[in-house]
Coordinates of C-alpha atoms and ligand atoms in Angstrom, one line a residue:
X17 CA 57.5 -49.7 187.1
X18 CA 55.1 -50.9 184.3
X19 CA 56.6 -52.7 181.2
X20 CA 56.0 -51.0 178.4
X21 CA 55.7 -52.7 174.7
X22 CA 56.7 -50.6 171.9
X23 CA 54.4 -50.7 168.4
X24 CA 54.6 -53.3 166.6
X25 CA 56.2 -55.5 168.8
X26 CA 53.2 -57.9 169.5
X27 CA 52.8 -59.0 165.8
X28 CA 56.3 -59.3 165.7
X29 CA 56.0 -61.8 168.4
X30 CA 53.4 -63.6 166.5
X31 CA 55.1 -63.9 163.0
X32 CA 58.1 -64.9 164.8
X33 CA 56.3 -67.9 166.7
X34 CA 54.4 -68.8 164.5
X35 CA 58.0 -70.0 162.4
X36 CA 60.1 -70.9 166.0
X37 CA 57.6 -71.9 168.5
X38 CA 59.3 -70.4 171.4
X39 CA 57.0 -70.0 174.0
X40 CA 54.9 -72.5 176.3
X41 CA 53.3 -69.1 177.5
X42 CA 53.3 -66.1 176.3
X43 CA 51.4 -62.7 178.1
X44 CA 51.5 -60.4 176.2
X45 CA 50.0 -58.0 178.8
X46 CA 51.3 -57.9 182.0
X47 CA 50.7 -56.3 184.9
X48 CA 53.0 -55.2 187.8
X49 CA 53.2 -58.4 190.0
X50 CA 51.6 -57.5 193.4
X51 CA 54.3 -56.2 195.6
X52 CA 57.1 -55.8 193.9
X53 CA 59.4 -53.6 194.9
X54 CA 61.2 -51.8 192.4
X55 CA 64.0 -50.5 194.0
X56 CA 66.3 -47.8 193.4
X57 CA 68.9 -49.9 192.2
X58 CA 66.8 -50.6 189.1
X59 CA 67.4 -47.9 187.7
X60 CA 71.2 -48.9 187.0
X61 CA 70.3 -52.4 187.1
X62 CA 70.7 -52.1 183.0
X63 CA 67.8 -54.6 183.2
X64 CA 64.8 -51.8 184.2
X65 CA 61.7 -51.4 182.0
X66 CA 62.6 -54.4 179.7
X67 CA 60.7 -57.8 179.6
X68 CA 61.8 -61.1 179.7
X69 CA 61.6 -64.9 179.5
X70 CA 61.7 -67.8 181.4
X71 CA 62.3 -71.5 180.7
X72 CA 59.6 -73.5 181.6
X73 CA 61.5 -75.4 184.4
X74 CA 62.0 -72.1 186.6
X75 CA 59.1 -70.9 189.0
X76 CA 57.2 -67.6 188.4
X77 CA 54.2 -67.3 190.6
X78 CA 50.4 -67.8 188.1
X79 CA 52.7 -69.3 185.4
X80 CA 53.3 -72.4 184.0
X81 CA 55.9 -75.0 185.3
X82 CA 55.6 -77.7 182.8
X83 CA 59.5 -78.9 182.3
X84 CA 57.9 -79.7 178.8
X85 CA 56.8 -82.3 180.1
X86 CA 53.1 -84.2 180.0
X87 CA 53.1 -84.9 183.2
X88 CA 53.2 -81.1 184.6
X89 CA 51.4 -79.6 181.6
X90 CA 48.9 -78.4 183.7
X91 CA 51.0 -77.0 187.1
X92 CA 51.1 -73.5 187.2
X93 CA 53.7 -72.0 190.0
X94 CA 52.8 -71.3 193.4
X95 CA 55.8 -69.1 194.1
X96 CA 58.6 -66.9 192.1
X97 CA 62.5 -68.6 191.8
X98 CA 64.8 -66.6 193.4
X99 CA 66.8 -65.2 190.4
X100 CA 63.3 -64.2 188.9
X101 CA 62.2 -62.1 192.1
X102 CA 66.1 -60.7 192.1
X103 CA 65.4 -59.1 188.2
X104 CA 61.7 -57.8 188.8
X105 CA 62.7 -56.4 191.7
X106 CA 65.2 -54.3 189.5
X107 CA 62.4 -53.6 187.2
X108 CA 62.2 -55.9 184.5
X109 CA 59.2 -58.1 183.7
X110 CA 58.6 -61.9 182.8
X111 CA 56.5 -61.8 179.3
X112 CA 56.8 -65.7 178.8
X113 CA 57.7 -69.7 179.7
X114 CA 59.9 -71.1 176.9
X115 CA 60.1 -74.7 175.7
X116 CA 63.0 -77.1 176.9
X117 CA 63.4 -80.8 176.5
X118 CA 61.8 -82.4 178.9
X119 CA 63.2 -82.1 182.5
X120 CA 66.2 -80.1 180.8
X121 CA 67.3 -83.7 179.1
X122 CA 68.3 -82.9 176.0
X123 CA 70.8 -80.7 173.3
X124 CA 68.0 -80.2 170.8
X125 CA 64.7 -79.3 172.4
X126 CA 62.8 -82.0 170.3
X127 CA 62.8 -84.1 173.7
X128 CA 59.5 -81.4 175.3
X129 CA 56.2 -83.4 175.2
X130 CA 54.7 -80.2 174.5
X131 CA 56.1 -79.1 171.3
X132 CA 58.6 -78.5 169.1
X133 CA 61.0 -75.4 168.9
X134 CA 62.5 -74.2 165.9
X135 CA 66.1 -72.3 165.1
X136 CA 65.2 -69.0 163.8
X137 CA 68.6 -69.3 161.4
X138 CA 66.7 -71.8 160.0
X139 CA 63.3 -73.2 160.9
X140 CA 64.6 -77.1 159.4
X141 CA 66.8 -77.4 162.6
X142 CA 66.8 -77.3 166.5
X143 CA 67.6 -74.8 168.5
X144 CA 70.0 -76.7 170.7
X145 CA 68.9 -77.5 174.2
X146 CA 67.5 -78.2 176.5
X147 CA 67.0 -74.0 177.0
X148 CA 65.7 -74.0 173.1
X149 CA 62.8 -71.9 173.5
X150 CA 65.3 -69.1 175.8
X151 CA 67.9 -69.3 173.1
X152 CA 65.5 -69.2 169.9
X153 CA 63.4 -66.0 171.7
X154 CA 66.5 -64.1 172.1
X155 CA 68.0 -64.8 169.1
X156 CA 64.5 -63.7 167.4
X157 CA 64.9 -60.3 169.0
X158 CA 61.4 -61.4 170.7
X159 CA 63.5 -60.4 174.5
X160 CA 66.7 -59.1 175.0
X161 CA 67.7 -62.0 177.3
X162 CA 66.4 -65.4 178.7
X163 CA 67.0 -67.6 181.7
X164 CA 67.9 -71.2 181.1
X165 CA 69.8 -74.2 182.9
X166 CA 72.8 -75.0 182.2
X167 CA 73.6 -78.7 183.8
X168 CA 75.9 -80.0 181.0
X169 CA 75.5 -77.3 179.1
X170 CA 71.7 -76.5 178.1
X171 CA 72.6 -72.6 178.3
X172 CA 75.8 -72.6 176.2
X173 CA 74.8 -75.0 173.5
X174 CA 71.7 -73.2 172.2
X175 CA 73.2 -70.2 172.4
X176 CA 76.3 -71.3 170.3
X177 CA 73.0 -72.6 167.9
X178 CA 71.2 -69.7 167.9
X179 CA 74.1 -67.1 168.1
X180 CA 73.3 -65.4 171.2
X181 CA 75.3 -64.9 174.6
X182 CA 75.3 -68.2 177.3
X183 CA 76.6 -68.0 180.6
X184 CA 76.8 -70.7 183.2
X185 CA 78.0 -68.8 186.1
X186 CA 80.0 -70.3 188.9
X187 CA 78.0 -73.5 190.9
X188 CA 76.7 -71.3 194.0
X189 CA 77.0 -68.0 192.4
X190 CA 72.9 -68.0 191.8
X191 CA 70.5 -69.5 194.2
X192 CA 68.5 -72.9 192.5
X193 CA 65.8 -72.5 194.4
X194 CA 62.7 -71.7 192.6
X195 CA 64.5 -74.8 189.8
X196 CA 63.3 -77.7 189.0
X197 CA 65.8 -80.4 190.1
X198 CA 67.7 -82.1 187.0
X199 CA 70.8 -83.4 188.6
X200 CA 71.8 -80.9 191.8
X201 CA 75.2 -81.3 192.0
X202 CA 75.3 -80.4 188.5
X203 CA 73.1 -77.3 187.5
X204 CA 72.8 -73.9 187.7
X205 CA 70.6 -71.0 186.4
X206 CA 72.5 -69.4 183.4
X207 CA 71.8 -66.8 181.2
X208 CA 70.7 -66.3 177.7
X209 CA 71.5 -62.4 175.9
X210 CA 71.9 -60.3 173.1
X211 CA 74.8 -59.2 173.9
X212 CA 78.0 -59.6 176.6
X213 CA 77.0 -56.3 178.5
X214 CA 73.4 -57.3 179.2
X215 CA 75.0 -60.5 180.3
X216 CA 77.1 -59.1 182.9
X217 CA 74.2 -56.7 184.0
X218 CA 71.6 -59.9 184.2
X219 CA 74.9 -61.9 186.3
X220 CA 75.1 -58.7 188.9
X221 CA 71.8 -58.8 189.6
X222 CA 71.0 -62.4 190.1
X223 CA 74.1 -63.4 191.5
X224 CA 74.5 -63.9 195.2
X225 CA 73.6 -65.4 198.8
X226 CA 70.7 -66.7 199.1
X227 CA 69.4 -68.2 202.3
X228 CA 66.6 -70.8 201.0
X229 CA 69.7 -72.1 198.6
X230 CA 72.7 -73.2 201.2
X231 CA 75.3 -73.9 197.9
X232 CA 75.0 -70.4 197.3
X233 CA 78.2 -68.2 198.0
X234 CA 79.3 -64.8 197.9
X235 CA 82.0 -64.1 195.2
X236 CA 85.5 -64.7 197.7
X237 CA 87.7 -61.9 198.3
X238 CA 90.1 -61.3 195.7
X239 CA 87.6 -62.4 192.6
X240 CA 87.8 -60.3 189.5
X241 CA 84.9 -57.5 190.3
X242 CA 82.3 -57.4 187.9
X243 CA 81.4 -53.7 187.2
X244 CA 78.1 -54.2 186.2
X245 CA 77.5 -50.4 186.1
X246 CA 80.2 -49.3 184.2
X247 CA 79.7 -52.0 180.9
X248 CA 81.1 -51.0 177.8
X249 CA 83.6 -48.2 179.7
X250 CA 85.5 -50.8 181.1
X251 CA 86.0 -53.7 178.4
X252 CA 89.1 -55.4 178.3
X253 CA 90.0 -55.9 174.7
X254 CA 93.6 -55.7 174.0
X255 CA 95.0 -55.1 177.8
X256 CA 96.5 -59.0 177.1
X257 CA 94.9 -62.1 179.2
X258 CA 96.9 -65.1 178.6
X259 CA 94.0 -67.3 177.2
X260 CA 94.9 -71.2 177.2
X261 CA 93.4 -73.3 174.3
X262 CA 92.3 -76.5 174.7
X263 CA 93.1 -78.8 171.1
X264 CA 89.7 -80.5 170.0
X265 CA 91.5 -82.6 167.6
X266 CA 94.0 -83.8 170.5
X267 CA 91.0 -84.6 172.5
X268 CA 89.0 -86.5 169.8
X269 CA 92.2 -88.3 169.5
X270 CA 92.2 -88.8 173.1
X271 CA 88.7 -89.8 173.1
X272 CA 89.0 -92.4 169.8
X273 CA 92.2 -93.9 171.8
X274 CA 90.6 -94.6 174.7
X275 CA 87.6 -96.6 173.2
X276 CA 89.8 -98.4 171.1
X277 CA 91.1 -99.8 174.2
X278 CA 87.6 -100.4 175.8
X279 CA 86.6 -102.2 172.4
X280 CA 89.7 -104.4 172.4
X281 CA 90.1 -104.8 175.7
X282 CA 85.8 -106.1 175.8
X283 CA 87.1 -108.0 172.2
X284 CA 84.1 -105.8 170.6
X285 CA 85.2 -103.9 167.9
X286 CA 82.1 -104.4 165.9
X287 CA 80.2 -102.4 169.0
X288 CA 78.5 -99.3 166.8
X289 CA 77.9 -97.0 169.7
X290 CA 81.7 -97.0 170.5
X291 CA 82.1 -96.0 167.3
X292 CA 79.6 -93.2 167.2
X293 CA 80.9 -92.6 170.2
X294 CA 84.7 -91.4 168.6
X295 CA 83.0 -89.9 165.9
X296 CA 80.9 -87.5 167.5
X297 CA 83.8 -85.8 169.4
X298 CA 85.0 -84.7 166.1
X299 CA 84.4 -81.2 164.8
X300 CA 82.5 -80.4 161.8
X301 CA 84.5 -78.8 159.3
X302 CA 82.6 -75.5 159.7
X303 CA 83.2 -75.2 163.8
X304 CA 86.8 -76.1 162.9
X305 CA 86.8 -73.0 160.8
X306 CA 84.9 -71.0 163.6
X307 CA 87.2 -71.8 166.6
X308 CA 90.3 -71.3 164.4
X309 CA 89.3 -67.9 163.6
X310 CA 88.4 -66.8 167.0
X311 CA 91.8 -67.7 167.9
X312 CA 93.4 -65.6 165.5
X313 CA 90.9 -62.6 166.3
X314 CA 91.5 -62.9 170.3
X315 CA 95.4 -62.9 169.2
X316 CA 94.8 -60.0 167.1
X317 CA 92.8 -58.0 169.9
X318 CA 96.0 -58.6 172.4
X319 CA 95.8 -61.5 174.4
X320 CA 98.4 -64.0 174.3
X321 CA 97.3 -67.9 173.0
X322 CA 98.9 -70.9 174.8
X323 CA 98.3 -74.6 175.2
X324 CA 96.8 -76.4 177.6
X325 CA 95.9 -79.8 178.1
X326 CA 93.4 -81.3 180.8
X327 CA 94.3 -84.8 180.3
X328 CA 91.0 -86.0 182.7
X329 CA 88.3 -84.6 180.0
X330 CA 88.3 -87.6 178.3
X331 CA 86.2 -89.3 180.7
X332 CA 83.9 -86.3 181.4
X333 CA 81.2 -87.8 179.1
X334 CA 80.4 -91.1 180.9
X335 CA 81.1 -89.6 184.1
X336 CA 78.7 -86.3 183.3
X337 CA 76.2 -89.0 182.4
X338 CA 76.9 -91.5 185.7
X339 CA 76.1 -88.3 187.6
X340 CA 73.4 -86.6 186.4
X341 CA 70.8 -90.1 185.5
X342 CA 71.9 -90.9 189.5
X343 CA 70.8 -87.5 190.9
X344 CA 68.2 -87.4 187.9
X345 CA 66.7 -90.9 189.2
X346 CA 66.1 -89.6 192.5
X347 CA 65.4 -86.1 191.3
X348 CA 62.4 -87.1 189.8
X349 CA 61.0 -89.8 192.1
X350 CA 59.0 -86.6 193.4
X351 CA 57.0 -86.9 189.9
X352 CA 54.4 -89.6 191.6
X353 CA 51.1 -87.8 191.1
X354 CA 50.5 -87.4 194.6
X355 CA 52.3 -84.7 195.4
X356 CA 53.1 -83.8 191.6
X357 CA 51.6 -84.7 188.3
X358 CA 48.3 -85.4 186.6
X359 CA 46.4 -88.3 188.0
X360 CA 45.5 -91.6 186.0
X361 CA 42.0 -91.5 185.7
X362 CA 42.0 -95.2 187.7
X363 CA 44.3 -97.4 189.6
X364 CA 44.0 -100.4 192.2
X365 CA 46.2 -99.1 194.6
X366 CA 48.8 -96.2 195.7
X367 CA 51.7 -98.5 193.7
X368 CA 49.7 -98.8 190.5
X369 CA 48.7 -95.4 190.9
X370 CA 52.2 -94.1 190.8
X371 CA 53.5 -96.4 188.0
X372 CA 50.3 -95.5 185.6
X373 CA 51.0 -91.6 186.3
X374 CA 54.6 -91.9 185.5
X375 CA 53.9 -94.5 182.5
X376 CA 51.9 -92.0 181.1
X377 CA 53.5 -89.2 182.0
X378 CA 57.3 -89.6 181.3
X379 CA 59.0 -89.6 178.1
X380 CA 61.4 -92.4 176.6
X381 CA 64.6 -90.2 177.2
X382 CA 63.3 -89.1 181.2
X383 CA 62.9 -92.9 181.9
X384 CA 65.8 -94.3 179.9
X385 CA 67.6 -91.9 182.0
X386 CA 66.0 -93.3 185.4
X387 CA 66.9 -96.8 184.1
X388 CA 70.8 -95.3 184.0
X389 CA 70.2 -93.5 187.3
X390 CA 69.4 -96.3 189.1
X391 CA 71.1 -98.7 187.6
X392 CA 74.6 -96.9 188.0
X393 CA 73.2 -96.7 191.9
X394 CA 72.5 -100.2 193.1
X395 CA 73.1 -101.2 196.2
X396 CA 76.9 -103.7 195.3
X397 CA 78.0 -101.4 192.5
X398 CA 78.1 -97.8 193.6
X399 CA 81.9 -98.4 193.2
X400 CA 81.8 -99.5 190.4
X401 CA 80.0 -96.7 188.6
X402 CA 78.8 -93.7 190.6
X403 CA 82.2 -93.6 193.1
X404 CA 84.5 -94.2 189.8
X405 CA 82.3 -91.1 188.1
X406 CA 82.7 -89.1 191.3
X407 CA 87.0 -89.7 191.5
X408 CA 86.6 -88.9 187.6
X409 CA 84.9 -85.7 188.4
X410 CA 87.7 -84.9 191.6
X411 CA 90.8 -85.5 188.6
X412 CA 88.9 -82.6 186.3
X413 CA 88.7 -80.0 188.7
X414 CA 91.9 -80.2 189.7
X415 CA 93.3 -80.6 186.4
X416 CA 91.3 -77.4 185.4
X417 CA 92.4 -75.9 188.7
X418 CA 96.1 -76.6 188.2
X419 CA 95.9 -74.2 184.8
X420 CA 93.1 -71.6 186.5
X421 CA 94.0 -71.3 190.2
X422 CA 91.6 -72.4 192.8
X423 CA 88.5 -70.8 194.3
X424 CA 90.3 -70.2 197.3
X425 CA 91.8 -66.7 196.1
X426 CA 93.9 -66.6 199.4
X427 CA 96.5 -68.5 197.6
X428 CA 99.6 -66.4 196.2
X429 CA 100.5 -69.1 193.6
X430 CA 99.8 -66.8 190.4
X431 CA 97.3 -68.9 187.8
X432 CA 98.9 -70.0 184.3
X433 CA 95.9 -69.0 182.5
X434 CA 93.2 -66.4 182.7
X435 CA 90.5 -68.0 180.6
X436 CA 90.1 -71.3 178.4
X437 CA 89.2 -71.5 175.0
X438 CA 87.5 -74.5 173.3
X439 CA 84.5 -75.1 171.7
X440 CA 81.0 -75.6 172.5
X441 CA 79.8 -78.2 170.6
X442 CA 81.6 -80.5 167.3
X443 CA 78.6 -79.1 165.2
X444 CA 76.2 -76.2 164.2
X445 CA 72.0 -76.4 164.8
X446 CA 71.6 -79.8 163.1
X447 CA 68.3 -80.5 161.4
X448 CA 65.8 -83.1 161.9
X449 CA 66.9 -85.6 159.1
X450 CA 67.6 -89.4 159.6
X451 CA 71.3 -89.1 159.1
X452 CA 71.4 -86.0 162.2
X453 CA 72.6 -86.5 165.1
X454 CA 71.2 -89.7 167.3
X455 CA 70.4 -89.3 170.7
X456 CA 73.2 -91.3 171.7
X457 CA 75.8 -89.2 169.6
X458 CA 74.1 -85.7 171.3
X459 CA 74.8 -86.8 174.0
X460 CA 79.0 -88.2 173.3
X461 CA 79.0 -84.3 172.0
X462 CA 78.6 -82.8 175.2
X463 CA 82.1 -82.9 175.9
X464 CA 83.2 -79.7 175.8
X465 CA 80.1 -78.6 178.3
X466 CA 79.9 -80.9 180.6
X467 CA 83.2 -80.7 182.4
X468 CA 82.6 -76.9 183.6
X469 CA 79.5 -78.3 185.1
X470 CA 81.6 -81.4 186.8
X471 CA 84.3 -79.0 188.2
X472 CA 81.7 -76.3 189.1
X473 CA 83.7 -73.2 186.9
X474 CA 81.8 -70.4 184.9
X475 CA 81.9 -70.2 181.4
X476 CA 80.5 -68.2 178.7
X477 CA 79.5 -69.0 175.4
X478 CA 79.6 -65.9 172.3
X479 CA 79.2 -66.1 168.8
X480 CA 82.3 -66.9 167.0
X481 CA 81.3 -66.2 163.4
X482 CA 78.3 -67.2 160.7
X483 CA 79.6 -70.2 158.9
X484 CA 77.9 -71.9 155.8
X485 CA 74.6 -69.6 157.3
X486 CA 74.6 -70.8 160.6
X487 CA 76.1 -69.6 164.0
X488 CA 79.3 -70.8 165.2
X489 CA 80.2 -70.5 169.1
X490 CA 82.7 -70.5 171.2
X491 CA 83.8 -70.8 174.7
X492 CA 85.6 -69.3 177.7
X493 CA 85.8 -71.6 180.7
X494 CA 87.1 -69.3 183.9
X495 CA 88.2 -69.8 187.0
X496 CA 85.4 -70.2 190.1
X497 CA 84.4 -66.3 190.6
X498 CA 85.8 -65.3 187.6
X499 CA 82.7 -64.3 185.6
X500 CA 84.1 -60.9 185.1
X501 CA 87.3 -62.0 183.2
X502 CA 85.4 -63.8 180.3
X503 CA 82.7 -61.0 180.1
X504 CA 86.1 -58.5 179.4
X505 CA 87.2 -60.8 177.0
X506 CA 84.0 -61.7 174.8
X507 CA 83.1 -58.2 174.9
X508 CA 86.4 -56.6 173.5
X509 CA 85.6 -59.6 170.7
X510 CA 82.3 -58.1 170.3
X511 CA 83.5 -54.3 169.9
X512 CA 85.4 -55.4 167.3
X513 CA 83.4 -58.1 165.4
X514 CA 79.5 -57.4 166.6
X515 CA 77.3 -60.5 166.7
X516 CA 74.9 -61.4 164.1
X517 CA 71.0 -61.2 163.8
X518 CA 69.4 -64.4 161.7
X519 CA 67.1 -62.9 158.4
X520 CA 64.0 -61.1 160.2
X521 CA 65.4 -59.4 163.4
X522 CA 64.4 -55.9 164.8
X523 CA 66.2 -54.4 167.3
X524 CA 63.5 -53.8 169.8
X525 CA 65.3 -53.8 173.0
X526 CA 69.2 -52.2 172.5
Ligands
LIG627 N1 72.7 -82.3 177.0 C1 72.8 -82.5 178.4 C2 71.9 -83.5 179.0 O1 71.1 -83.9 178.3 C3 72.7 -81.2 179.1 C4 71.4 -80.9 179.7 C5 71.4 -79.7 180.6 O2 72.3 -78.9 180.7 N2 70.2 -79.5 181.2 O3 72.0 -83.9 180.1

């Protein structure tokens, strides 16, 4: 089955890139990949005949494989990622590589090497990241979905910038292989869409075992199905989940508490990262507004609201970031230019060889996060940081497994909730100017993101509502294998309040 672009659609492309700077690569003609197989389930796939894009940290055979970063600018795949293969072999085609921060480090995109990627809602601030390019593309109308990685949230938080759909499925619902490592334990593939029901078709089709990934997993017996075939008959709205929210101003409060203690305790109350630190767990006044009204629409459309509280999240920050700079540091050490990476031009020996290429090749936030990485993993003080982070990361899951039920669906115990609401991220796309957001305060906001990637859980990002002209979204957190529940939920929101396009979209692929 041959892609086919309709008129138009290439200048389209080109005025939109010219303003967002999606793409890394972008073929604009392609042909069928040798040998694929397009089998007869494409043709329900709900993916067949349309193209899409990939970011630049996922293999696709003869494409790039940069990570946005200098040091694999020139590395073009040698094989297809599994999840790839999985959706051309139900008939839809790869059209481009989009821009991420480098390695997938990032919430803004403005960490690639390579270049910089714009918010089509506004072309003065990031897309989010690190899956900027896959968020900014769909959002543009330029594909009808993306794939991203989502290891503290690099699916959800663009899409909540750019007003699209983000899913982080399930850890071991997609296969990683064909991924450039980030942090393992961590990350998954997620996905990037117009709207819930491509989601949910994308999700059936990549989801699954696969043998050169052994986290991967069937969905357990007794997991919501998914009824990829039937979208839009079958949405939910209104037939009542009992949807636990999650207070961001009880966390922030939580949050400010705690390093109040930390600073008295270390007799440091001058210390202006702490400080940042409390204040970036705040929501912006717009969010606020966002959030609140999603509650009362999801009330509205049926379900019932409760409270929940997972005391544990407090610490999911510093132990997301323990974590992921320990798996990152060793991750990476592959990045030598011997087996990976453009060569120095000279060096005296193998050891000055590798420090030139990675010198040169690395950006500040890849090595300050190697520095962390292996600092937090020196031999004497694993305890003391990476064990700590690990017992941090057991007391979330269970905490979000108390309220969800487990991923053992043999248990009879009945779950108290059926989904978690709470934000994405304290603000909108921010812009580029000095007072923004610092790299240390991007990083305190990934809060709300980084604990479904600690306790492994899917969850799914939609548009809220537009607020002050930007996107504002908000997040379902489910329970291991329960894609299907926040899919019904988000797309009864979606009946009734459709998502929005920024100035400039056409509707190329509905
Ligand atoms: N902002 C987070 C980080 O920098 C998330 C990254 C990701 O999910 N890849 O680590």
């Amino acid at each position: 089955m041959s892609l086919t672009l309709p008129e138009g659609f290439l200048s389209y492309v080109k005025e939109w890139e010219e303003k967002i700077g999606a793409f890394i690569e972008f073929k604009g003609d392609v042909p069928d990949a040798p040998g694929t197989d397009v089998s007869a389930s494409a043709a329900v796939s709900g993916v067949s005949g349309l193209p899409f894009a990939v970011k630049d940290n996922i293999a696709v055979k003869d494409f790039s494989l940069s990570c946005g970063s200098k040091l694999l600018e020139k590395l073009r795949a040698p094989y297809t990622a599994t999840v790839v293969q999985k959706i051309e072999q139900a008939g839809a085609k790869v059209i481009g590589k989009t821009n991420l921060d480098e390695f997938g480090m990032g919430s803004s995109t403005d960490n690639s090497a390579l270049k910089k990627t714009n918010n089509p809602w506004d072309t003065n601030r990031v897309p989010g990241g690190s899956s900027g390019g896959s968020a900014a593309a769909v959002a543009a109308g330029i594909v009808p979905f993306a794939l991203g990685t989502d290891t503290g949230g690099s699916v959800r938080q663009p899409a909540a910038f750019c007003g699209v759909v983000g899913l982080k499925p399930t850890y071991g619902a997609c296969s990683r292989f064909g991924l450039v490592a980030y942090a393992s334990s961590l990350e998954t593939p997620g996905i990037l869409s117009d709207t819930v029901a491509r989601c949910r078709s994308v999700f059936s089709v990549i989801r699954g075992l696969d043998p050169l990934d052994q986290t991967t997993r069937e969905a357990p017996a007794g997991a919501p199905a998914l009824n990829a075939d039937t979208a839009g008959l079958h949405a939910a709205e209104g037939t009542g989940k009992i949807i636990g929210v999650l207070s961001p101003e009880a966390i922030a409060q939580a949050i400010s508490l705690e390093i109040a203690a930390i600073a008295s305790a270390a007799n440091d109350s001058g210390d202006a990262s702490l400080e940042t630190a409390a204040q970036a767990a705040i929501l912006e006044d717009e969010v606020r507004c966002g959030f609140e009204l999603a509650k009362q629409r999801l009330a509205e459309l049926g379900h019932t609201l409760v409270d929940v509280e997972v005391p544990s999240l407090k610490y999911g920050v510093p132990a997301y970031y323990t974590i992921a700079t320990a798996e990152a540091s060793a991750n990476l050490a592959r990045f030598d230019s011997i087996r990976y990476g453009a060569r120095p031009a000279w060096a005296e020996n193998p050891e000055d060889l590798i420090d030139k290429a990675r010198e040169a090749g690395f950006g500040a936030e890849v090595k300050l996060r190697i520095l962390l990485g292996t600092f937090v993993l020196r031999s004497g003080f694993q305890d003391r940081y990476y064990l700590r982070a690990q017992r941090i990361r057991s007391g979330i899951t269970r905490n979000f497994e108390e309220l969800l039920g487990s991923a053992d669906y043999s248990e009879t115990a009945k779950p108290n909730v059926d989904a978690i609401l709470l934000p994405v991220f304290p603000t909108r796309a921010f812009d580029r100017s000095p007072n923004a957001l610092s790299p240390f305060a991007q990083k305190a906001a990934d809060l709300y993101t980084c604990c479904a990637n600690l306790a492994g859980l899917p969850a799914l990002s939609f548009p809220a509502s537009v607020e002050g002209g930007l996107p504002v979204g908000v997040q379902l957190l489910g329970r291991a294998f329960a894609e299907a529940a926040l899919f019904d939920i988000a797309e009864g929101y979606e009946k009734k309040y459709p998502f929005p396009h920024p100035a400039g979209f056409k509707a190329f692929w509905s």
